[in-house]
CSV table of C-alpha atoms and ligand atoms in Angstrom, one decimal:
chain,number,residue,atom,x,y,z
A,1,UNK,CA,110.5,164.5,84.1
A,2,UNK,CA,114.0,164.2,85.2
A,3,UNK,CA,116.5,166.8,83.7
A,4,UNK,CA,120.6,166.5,84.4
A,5,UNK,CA,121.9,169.6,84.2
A,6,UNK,CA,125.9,171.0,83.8
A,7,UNK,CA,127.2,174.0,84.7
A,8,UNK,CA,131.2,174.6,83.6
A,9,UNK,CA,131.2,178.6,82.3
A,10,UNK,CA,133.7,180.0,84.6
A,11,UNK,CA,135.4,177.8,87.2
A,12,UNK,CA,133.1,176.1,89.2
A,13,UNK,CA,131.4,172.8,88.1
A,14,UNK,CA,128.4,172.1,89.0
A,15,UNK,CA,125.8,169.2,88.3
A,16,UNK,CA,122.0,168.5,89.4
A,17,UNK,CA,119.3,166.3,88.8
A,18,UNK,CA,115.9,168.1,88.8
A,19,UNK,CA,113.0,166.0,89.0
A,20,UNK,CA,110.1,168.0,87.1
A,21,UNK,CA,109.8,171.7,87.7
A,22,UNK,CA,112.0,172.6,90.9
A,23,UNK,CA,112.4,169.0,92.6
A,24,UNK,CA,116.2,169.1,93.5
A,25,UNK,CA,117.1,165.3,93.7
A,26,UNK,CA,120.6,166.1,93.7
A,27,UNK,CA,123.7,168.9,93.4
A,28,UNK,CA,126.9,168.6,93.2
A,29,UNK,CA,129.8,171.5,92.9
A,30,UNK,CA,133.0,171.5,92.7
A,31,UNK,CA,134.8,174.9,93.1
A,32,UNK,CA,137.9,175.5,92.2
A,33,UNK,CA,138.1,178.7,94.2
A,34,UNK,CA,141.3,177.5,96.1
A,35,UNK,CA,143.1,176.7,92.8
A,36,UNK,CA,142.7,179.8,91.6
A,37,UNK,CA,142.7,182.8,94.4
A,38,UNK,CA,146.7,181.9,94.8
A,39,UNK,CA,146.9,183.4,91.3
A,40,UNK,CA,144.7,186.3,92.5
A,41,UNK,CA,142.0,185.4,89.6
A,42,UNK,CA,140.5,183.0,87.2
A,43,UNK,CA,143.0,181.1,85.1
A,44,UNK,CA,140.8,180.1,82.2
A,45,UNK,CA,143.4,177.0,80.9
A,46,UNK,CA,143.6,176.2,84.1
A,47,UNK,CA,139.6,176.1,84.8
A,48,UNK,CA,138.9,174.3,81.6
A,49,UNK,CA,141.7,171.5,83.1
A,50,UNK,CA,139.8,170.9,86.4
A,51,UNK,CA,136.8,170.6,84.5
A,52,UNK,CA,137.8,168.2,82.3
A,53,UNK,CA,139.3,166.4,85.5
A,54,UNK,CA,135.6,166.9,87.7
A,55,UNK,CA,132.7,166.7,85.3
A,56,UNK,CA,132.3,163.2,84.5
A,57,UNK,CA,133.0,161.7,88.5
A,58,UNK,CA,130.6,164.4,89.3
A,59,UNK,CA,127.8,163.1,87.0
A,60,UNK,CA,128.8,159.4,87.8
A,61,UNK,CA,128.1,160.3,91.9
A,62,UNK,CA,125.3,162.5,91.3
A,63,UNK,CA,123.3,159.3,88.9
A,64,UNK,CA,124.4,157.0,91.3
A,65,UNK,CA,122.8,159.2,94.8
A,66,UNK,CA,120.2,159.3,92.6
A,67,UNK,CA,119.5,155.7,91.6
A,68,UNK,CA,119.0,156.1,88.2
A,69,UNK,CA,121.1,155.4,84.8
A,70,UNK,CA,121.7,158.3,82.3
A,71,UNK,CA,119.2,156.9,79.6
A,72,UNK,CA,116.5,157.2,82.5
A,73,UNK,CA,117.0,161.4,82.0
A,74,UNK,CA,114.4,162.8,80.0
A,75,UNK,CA,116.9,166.1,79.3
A,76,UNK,CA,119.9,167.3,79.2
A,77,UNK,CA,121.1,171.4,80.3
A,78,UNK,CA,124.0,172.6,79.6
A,79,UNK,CA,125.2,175.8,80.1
A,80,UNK,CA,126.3,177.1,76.5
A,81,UNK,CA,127.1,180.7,77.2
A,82,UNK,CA,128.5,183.0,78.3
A,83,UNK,CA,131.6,181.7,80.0
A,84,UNK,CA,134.9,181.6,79.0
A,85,UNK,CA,135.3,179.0,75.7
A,86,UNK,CA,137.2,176.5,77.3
A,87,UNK,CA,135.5,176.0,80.1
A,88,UNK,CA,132.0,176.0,78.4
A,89,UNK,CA,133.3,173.4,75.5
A,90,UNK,CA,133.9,170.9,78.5
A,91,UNK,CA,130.3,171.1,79.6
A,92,UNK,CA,128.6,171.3,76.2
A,93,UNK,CA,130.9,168.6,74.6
A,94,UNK,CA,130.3,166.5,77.4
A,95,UNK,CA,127.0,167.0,77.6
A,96,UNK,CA,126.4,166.3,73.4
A,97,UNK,CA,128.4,163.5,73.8
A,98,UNK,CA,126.5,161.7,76.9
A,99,UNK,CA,123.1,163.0,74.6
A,100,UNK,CA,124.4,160.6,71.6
A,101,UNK,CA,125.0,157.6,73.7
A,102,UNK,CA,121.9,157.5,76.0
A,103,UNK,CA,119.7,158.8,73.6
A,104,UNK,CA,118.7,162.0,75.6
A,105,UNK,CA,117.7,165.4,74.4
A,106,UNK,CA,120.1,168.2,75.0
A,107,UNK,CA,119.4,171.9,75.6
A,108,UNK,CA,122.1,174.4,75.7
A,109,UNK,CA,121.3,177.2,78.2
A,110,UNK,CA,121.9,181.1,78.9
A,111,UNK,CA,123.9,181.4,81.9
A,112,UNK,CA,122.3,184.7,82.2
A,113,UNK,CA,118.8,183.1,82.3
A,114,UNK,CA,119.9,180.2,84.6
A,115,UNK,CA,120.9,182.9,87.0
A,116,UNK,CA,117.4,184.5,86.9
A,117,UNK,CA,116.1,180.8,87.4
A,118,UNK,CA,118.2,180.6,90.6
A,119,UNK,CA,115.4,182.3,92.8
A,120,UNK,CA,112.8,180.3,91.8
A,121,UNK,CA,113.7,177.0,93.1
A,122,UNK,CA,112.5,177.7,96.4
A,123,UNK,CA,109.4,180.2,95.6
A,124,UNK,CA,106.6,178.3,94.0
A,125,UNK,CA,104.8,181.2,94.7
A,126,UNK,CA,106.9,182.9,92.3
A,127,UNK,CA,105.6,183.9,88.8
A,128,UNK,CA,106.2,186.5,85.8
A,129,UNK,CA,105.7,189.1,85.4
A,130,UNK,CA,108.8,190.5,87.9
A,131,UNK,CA,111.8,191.9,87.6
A,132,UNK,CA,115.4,190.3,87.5
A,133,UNK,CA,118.5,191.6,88.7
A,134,UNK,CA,121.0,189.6,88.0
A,135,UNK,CA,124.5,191.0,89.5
A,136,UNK,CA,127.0,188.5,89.4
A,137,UNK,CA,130.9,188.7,88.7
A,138,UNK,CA,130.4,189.3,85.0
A,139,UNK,CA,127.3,191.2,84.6
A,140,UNK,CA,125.0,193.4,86.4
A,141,UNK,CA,121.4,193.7,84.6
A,142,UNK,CA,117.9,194.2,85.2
A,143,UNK,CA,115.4,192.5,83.0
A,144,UNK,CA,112.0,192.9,82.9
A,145,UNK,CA,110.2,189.6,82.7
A,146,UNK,CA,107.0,189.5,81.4
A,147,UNK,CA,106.4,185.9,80.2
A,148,UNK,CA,109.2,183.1,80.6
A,149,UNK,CA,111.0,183.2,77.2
A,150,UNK,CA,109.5,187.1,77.1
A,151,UNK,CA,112.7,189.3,78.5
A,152,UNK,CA,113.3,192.8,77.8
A,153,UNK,CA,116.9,194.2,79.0
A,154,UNK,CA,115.7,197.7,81.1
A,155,UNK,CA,119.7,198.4,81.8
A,156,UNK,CA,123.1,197.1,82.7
A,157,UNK,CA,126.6,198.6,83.7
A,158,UNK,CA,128.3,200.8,81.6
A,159,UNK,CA,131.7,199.4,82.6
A,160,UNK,CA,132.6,196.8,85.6
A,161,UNK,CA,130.0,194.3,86.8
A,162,UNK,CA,129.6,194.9,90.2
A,163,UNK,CA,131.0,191.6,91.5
A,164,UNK,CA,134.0,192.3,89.0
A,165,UNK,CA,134.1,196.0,91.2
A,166,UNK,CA,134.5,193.7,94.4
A,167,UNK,CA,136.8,191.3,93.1
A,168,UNK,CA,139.1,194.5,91.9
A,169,UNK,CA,138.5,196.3,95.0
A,170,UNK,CA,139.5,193.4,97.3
A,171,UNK,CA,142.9,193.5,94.8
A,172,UNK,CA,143.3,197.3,95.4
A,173,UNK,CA,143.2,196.5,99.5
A,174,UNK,CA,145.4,193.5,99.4
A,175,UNK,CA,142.3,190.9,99.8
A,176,UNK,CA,142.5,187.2,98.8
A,177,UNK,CA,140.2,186.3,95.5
A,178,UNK,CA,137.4,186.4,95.2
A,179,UNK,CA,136.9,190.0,96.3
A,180,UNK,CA,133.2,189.5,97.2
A,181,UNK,CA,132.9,187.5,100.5
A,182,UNK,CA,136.1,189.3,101.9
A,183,UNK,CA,134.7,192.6,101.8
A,184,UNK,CA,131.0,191.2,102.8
A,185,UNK,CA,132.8,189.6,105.7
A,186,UNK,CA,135.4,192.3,106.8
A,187,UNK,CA,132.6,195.2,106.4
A,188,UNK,CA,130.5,194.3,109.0
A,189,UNK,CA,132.5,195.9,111.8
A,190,UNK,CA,133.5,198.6,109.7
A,191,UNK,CA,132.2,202.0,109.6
A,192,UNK,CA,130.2,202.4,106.0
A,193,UNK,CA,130.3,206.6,106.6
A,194,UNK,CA,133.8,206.5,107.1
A,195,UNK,CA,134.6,207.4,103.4
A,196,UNK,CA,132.1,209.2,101.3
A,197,UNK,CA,132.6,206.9,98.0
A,198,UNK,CA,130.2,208.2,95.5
A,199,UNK,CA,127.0,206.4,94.9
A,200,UNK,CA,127.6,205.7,90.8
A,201,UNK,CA,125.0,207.3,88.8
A,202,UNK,CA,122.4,207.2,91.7
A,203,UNK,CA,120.5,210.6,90.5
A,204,UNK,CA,120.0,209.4,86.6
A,205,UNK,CA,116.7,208.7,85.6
A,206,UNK,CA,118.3,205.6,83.6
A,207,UNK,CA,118.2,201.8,84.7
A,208,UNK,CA,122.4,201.7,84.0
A,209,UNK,CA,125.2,200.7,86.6
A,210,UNK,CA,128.9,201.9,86.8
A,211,UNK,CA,131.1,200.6,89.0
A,212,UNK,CA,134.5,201.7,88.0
A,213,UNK,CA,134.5,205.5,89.3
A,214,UNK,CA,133.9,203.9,92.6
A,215,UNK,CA,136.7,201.5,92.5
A,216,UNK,CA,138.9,204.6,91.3
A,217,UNK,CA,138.2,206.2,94.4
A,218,UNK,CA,138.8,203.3,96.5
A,219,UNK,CA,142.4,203.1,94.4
A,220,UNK,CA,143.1,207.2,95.5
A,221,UNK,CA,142.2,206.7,98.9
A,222,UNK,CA,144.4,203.4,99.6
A,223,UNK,CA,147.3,205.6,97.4
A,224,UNK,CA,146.8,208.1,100.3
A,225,UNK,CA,147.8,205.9,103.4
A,226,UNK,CA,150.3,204.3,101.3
A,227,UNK,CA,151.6,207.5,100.5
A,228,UNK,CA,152.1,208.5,103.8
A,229,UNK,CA,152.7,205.0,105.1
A,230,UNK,CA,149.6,204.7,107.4
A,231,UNK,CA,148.2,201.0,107.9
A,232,UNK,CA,144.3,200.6,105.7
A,233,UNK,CA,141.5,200.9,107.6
A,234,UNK,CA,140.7,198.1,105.8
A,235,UNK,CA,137.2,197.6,107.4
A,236,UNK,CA,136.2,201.2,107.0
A,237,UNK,CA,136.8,201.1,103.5
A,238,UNK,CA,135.3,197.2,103.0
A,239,UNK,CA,132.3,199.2,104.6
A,240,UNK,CA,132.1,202.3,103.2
A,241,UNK,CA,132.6,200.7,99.7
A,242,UNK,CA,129.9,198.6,100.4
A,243,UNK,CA,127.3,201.4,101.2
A,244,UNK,CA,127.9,203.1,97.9
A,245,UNK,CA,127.9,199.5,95.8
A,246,UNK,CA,124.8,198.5,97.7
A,247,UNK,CA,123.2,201.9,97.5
A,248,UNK,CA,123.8,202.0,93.7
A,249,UNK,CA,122.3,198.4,93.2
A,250,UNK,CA,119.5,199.5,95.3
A,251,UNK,CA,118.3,202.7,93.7
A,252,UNK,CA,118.3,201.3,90.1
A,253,UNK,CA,116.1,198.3,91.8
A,254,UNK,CA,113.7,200.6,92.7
A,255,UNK,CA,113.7,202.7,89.6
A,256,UNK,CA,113.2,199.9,87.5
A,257,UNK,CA,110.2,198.8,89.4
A,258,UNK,CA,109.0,202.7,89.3
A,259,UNK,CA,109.4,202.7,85.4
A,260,UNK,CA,107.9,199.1,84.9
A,261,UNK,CA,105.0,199.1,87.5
A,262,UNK,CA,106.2,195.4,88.6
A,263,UNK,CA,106.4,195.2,92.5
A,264,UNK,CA,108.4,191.8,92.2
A,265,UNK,CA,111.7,191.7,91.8
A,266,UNK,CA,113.8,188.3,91.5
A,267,UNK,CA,117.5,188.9,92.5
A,268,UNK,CA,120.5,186.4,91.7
A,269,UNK,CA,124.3,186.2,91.0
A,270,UNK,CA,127.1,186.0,93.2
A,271,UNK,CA,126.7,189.3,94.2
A,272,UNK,CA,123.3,188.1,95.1
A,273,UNK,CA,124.7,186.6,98.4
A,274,UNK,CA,126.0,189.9,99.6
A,275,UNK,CA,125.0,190.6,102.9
A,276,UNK,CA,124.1,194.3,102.7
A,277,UNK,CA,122.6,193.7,99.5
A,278,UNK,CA,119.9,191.3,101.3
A,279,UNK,CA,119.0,193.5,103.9
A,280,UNK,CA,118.8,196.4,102.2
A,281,UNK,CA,116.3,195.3,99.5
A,282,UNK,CA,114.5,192.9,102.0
A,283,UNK,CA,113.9,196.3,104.1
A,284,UNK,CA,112.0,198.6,101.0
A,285,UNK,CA,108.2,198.0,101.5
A,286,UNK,CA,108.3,199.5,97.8
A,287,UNK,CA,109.2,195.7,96.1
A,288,UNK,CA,109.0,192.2,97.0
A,289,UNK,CA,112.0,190.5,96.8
A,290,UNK,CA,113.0,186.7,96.1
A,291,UNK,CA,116.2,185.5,96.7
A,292,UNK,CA,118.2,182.5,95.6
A,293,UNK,CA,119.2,180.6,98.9
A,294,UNK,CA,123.1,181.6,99.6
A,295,UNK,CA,124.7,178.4,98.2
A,296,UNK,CA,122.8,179.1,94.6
A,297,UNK,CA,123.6,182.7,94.2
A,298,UNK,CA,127.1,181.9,92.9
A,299,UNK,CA,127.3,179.6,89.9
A,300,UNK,CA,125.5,175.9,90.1
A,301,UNK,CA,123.8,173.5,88.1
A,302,UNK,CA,120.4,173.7,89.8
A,303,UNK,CA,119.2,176.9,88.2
A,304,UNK,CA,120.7,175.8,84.7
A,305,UNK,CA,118.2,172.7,84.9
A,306,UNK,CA,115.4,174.7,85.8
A,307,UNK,CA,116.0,177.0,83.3
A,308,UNK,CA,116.5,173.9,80.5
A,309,UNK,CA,113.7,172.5,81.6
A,310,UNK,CA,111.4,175.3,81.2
A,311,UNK,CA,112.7,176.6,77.9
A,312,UNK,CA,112.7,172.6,76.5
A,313,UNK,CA,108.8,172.6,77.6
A,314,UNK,CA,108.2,175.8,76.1
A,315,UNK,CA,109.8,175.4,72.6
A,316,UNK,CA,110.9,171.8,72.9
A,317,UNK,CA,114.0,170.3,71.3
A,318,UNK,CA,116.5,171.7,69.4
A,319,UNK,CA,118.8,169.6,67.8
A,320,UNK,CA,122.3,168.6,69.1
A,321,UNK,CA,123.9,170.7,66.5
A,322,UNK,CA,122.6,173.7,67.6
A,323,UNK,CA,124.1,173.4,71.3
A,324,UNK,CA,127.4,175.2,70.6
A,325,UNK,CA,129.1,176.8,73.2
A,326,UNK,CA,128.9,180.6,73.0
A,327,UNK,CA,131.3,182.8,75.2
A,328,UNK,CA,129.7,186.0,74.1
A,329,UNK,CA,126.3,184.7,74.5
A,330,UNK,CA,124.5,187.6,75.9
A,331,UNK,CA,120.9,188.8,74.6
A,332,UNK,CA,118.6,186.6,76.8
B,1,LIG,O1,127.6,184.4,89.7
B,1,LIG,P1,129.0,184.1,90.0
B,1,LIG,O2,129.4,182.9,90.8
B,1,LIG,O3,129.8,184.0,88.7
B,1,LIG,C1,129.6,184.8,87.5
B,1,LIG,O4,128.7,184.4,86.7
B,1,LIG,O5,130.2,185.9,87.5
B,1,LIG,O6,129.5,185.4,90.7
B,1,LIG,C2,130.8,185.5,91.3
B,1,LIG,C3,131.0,187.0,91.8
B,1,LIG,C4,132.4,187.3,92.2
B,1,LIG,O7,132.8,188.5,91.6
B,1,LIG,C5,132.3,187.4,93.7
B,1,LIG,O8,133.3,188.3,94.3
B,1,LIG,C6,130.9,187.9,93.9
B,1,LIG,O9,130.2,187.1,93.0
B,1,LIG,N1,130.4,187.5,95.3
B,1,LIG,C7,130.1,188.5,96.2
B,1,LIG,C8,129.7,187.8,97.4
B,1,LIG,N2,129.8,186.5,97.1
B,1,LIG,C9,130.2,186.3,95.8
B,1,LIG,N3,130.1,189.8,96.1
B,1,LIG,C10,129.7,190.5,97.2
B,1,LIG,N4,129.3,189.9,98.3
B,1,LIG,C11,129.3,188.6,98.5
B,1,LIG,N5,128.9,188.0,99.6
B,2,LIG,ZN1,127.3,183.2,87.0
């Protein structure tokens, strides 16, 4: 079974072919990282533009490395939600339209759920029941996954997603976009006790995230050497930020696999690729943790195929009609 699969939500496109269950024949991505970190964030006009101007070359190389014409798929994924409407209409449209003309079933997919797929493409071995964190630029989340298709939401941030928390944080210190791989990268030979950021909501006996205290105390302490004109320890505060992101993400990991019994815990989302993060839940005997190789952690059209593949066998085919993008998309 061959399924193409489409990635456009935010502002990288991606495209894969997947030959049955986890097979990855091909993957493209285009990011448009460099486009957009001279405007110091995603410009979503300007993302659904260099969509528009990469999806369909993309699909053209990826058939062609492949050796095989589009009426040779047997599906279609497409992410359908969430994203931001623009860019999602250039994937799904693109997508229905290529369905129509080769006569191909087309799935539309939850970004969210393509995210928790992203771990599984290298872990046969793999299987529900686990639990998912996804933590990515627009969410942070941990779902308990009984049965695939069978996802209960155990918590998710009150306020910024933690990626979002980096991205802002980066801002606060002067940082290029995105936030994320700065501070991963400047934190290592910083000092992560240098700053005693608090750990958000680390003591609650609730599976719920919030990131935006900690980025207010970042903000107060960068005020204070600007107020007096000192340089930023910039790697201190990369590191010490880090410890109480990390710590936070770490602690509700562990609750949540406390309160659901499950010693398995798939992680995923560009946070995912966070150095810290790795080590630190790769080091608790308490779980075992999967995670997405680094290139898949951040958006791509891999996990969307794996995840339209597996929802397409489980329920089978909806009809084009229904595959209508979704910014708000959310409930897995
Ligand atoms: O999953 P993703 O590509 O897009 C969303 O669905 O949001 O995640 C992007 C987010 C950005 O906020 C970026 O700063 C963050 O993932 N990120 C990281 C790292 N690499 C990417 N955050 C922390 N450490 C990293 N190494
Ligand atoms: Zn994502």
């Amino acid at each position: 079974m061959l399924t193409l699969g489409i990635e456009t939500s935010c502002d990288d496109t991606g495209v894969a072919v997947l030959k049955d269950e986890r097979e990855v024949l091909c993957e493209y991505l285009s990011s448009q990282i460099a486009d957009h970190s001279r405007f110091g964030g995603v410009i979503p006009e300007f993302a659904a533009r260099k969509h528009l101007e990469n999806l369909l070359p993309l699909i053209n190389a990826a058939l062609r490395e492949c050796g095989i014409r589009g009426q040779d798929l047997d599906l279609i994924a497409v992410t359908r939600g969430p994203g931001l409407m623009g860019s999602l209409i250039v994937g799904v449209m693109t997508a229905r339209a290529m369905s129509q003309s080769w006569r191909v079933p087309v799935i539309g997919v939850n970004h969210l759920e393509g995210h928790m797929f992203a771990p599984l493409v290298d872990a046969p071995d793999l299987e529900p029941p686990f639990i998912s964190l996804i933590v990515s630029g627009g969410h942070t989340e941990i779902i308990d996954v009984e049965a695939f298709g069978k996802y209960e939401l155990l918590g998710e941030t009150r306020d910024d997603a933690a990626g979002e928390a980096y991205d802002k944080a980066a801002r606060i210190m002067g940082l290029k976009y995105p936030g994320g791989p700065e501070i991963d990268r400047l934190a290592k030979t910083g000092d992560p006790h240098a700053f005693g950021f608090p750990v958000p909501l680390k003591n609650t006996d609730k599976v719920e995230f919030s990131f935006s205290g900690l980025k207010t105390a970042l903000l107060w302490q960068v005020k204070k050497f600007q107020e007096k004109g000192d340089a930023l320890p910039v790697n201190d505060l990369c590191a010490s930020f880090q410890r109480a992101a990390v710590d936070a993400l770490v602690s509700k990991v562990l609750l949540a696999s406390r309160l659901t019994g499950r010693k398995r815990v798939a992680v995923s989302g560009g946070v995912s690729a966070n150095s810290a993060l790795r080590e630190a839940l790769k080091s608790r005997r308490e779980v075992n943790v999967w995670l997405p190789k680094l290139s898949r952690c951040t958006d791509n059209a891999v996990m969307i195929a794996m995840a339209g593949r597996n929802a397409w066998v489980r329920n089978g085919c909806v009809s084009n009609d229904d595959v209508v993008p979704d910014p708000s998309l959310h409930e897995l």
